[in-house]
Amino acid sequence: MPIDATKPYDPNNVFARILRGEMPFSKVYEDEHALAFHDVNPQAPVHILVIPKGAYVSWDDFSARASVEELAGFVRAVGHVSRDMGLVPRGYRVLANIGRLAGQEVGHLHVHIFGGEPLGPMLARQ
Ligand code: 5GP
């Protein structure tokens, strides 16, 4: 069930629990500002999620409230993970869903990194 991105942050969301060490996850990268791990239900050969360590519901919330250090640290982490996974030469996709129309399921900002095969059209239309 997609979340309403205008609602307050729910500290019991699954990625908050991962950050608190309450849930298992497959770590790819961690630094002061961000944590990256494999998506539990991968949609491509490479499907990594990168999340900020701060409590932000979505890209909208993060871009409005995060400090310059948090913003820079998160963007750098997404780039670092993509390079470290060897995705740059063949190309890859970065995606963030925000709220209901985009189908955001988890109310803690996450960026998807997809790669490893041709990724098809940007949007799937029925
Ligand atoms: P959204 O639709 O919110 O943009 O994406 C949420 C993503 O989180 C989905 O791709 C889903 O597979 C992933 N996900 C949901 N729960 C877990 C979990 O407990 N662990 C991991 N690693 N990924 C999860």
Short mmCIF file of N, CA, C and O in Angstrom, two decimals, residues 15 19 24 27 37-38 40 47 55 58 63-64 68 75 81 87 89 92 97 99 101 103 106-107 115 125:
data_model
loop_
_atom_site.label_atom_id
_atom_site.label_comp_id
_atom_site.label_asym_id
_atom_site.label_seq_id
_atom_site.Cartn_x
_atom_site.Cartn_y
_atom_site.Cartn_z
N PHE A 15 12.85 0.48 6.93
CA PHE A 15 14.23 0.94 6.76
C PHE A 15 14.74 1.60 8.05
O PHE A 15 15.95 1.53 8.35
N LEU A 19 18.10 0.43 9.95
CA LEU A 19 19.11 1.36 10.48
C LEU A 19 19.39 1.10 11.96
O LEU A 19 20.52 1.28 12.42
N PRO A 24 17.54 -8.01 9.48
CA PRO A 24 18.69 -8.41 8.66
C PRO A 24 18.68 -7.68 7.32
O PRO A 24 17.60 -7.35 6.80
N LYS A 27 24.42 -5.72 3.37
CA LYS A 27 25.06 -4.41 3.26
C LYS A 27 25.97 -4.32 2.04
O LYS A 27 26.75 -5.22 1.77
N PHE A 37 22.14 -1.17 0.64
CA PHE A 37 21.96 -2.62 0.79
C PHE A 37 21.16 -3.14 -0.39
O PHE A 37 20.50 -2.37 -1.11
N HIS A 38 21.23 -4.47 -0.60
CA HIS A 38 20.52 -5.08 -1.72
C HIS A 38 19.02 -5.09 -1.45
O HIS A 38 18.58 -5.41 -0.33
N VAL A 40 15.45 -6.58 -1.28
CA VAL A 40 15.04 -7.94 -0.96
C VAL A 40 14.30 -8.60 -2.14
O VAL A 40 14.25 -9.83 -2.22
N HIS A 47 20.23 -4.41 -8.00
CA HIS A 47 19.15 -3.56 -7.46
C HIS A 47 19.51 -3.25 -6.01
O HIS A 47 19.34 -4.07 -5.11
N ALA A 55 16.04 10.78 9.53
CA ALA A 55 14.63 10.38 9.43
C ALA A 55 13.90 11.29 8.44
O ALA A 55 13.35 12.33 8.83
N SER A 58 10.74 11.09 2.42
CA SER A 58 10.84 10.99 0.96
C SER A 58 11.88 11.98 0.44
O SER A 58 12.41 12.81 1.20
N SER A 63 14.83 16.91 0.59
CA SER A 63 15.32 18.09 -0.14
C SER A 63 14.89 19.38 0.55
O SER A 63 15.56 20.41 0.43
N ALA A 64 13.80 19.32 1.32
CA ALA A 64 13.32 20.52 2.01
C ALA A 64 14.02 20.72 3.36
O ALA A 64 14.28 21.86 3.75
N VAL A 68 22.95 20.81 4.39
CA VAL A 68 23.81 20.73 3.20
C VAL A 68 24.74 19.52 3.32
O VAL A 68 24.98 18.82 2.33
N VAL A 75 24.09 12.22 -1.73
CA VAL A 75 24.33 12.20 -3.18
C VAL A 75 25.68 11.56 -3.48
O VAL A 75 25.82 10.74 -4.39
N VAL A 81 28.52 4.23 -4.52
CA VAL A 81 28.03 2.85 -4.65
C VAL A 81 27.96 2.46 -6.13
O VAL A 81 28.39 1.37 -6.52
N LEU A 87 29.11 0.01 -12.23
CA LEU A 87 27.94 0.24 -13.09
C LEU A 87 28.14 1.33 -14.13
O LEU A 87 27.41 1.39 -15.13
N PRO A 89 30.46 2.17 -16.55
CA PRO A 89 30.77 1.96 -17.98
C PRO A 89 29.57 1.50 -18.80
O PRO A 89 29.39 1.93 -19.95
N TYR A 92 23.43 2.76 -15.89
CA TYR A 92 22.55 2.29 -14.82
C TYR A 92 21.44 3.32 -14.64
O TYR A 92 21.42 4.35 -15.31
N ASN A 97 10.91 6.92 -5.75
CA ASN A 97 9.46 7.06 -5.77
C ASN A 97 9.05 7.97 -4.61
O ASN A 97 9.53 7.81 -3.49
N GLY A 99 5.62 9.12 -2.74
CA GLY A 99 4.19 9.13 -2.48
C GLY A 99 3.37 8.20 -3.36
O GLY A 99 3.89 7.31 -4.03
N LEU A 101 1.20 8.29 -6.14
CA LEU A 101 1.16 8.05 -7.59
C LEU A 101 2.39 7.30 -8.07
O LEU A 101 2.33 6.57 -9.07
N GLY A 103 3.92 5.08 -6.16
CA GLY A 103 3.92 3.76 -5.53
C GLY A 103 4.97 3.59 -4.45
O GLY A 103 5.44 2.47 -4.21
N VAL A 106 7.75 2.35 1.18
CA VAL A 106 8.45 2.49 2.47
C VAL A 106 8.68 3.98 2.74
O VAL A 106 9.26 4.69 1.91
N GLY A 107 8.24 4.45 3.91
CA GLY A 107 8.27 5.86 4.24
C GLY A 107 9.57 6.32 4.86
O GLY A 107 9.56 7.07 5.86
N GLY A 115 20.90 -1.87 -12.40
CA GLY A 115 21.90 -2.06 -13.45
C GLY A 115 22.07 -3.52 -13.78
O GLY A 115 21.36 -4.39 -13.28
N ARG A 125 4.09 1.47 -19.30
CA ARG A 125 2.69 1.89 -19.50
C ARG A 125 1.86 0.67 -19.82
O ARG A 125 2.29 -0.19 -20.58
#
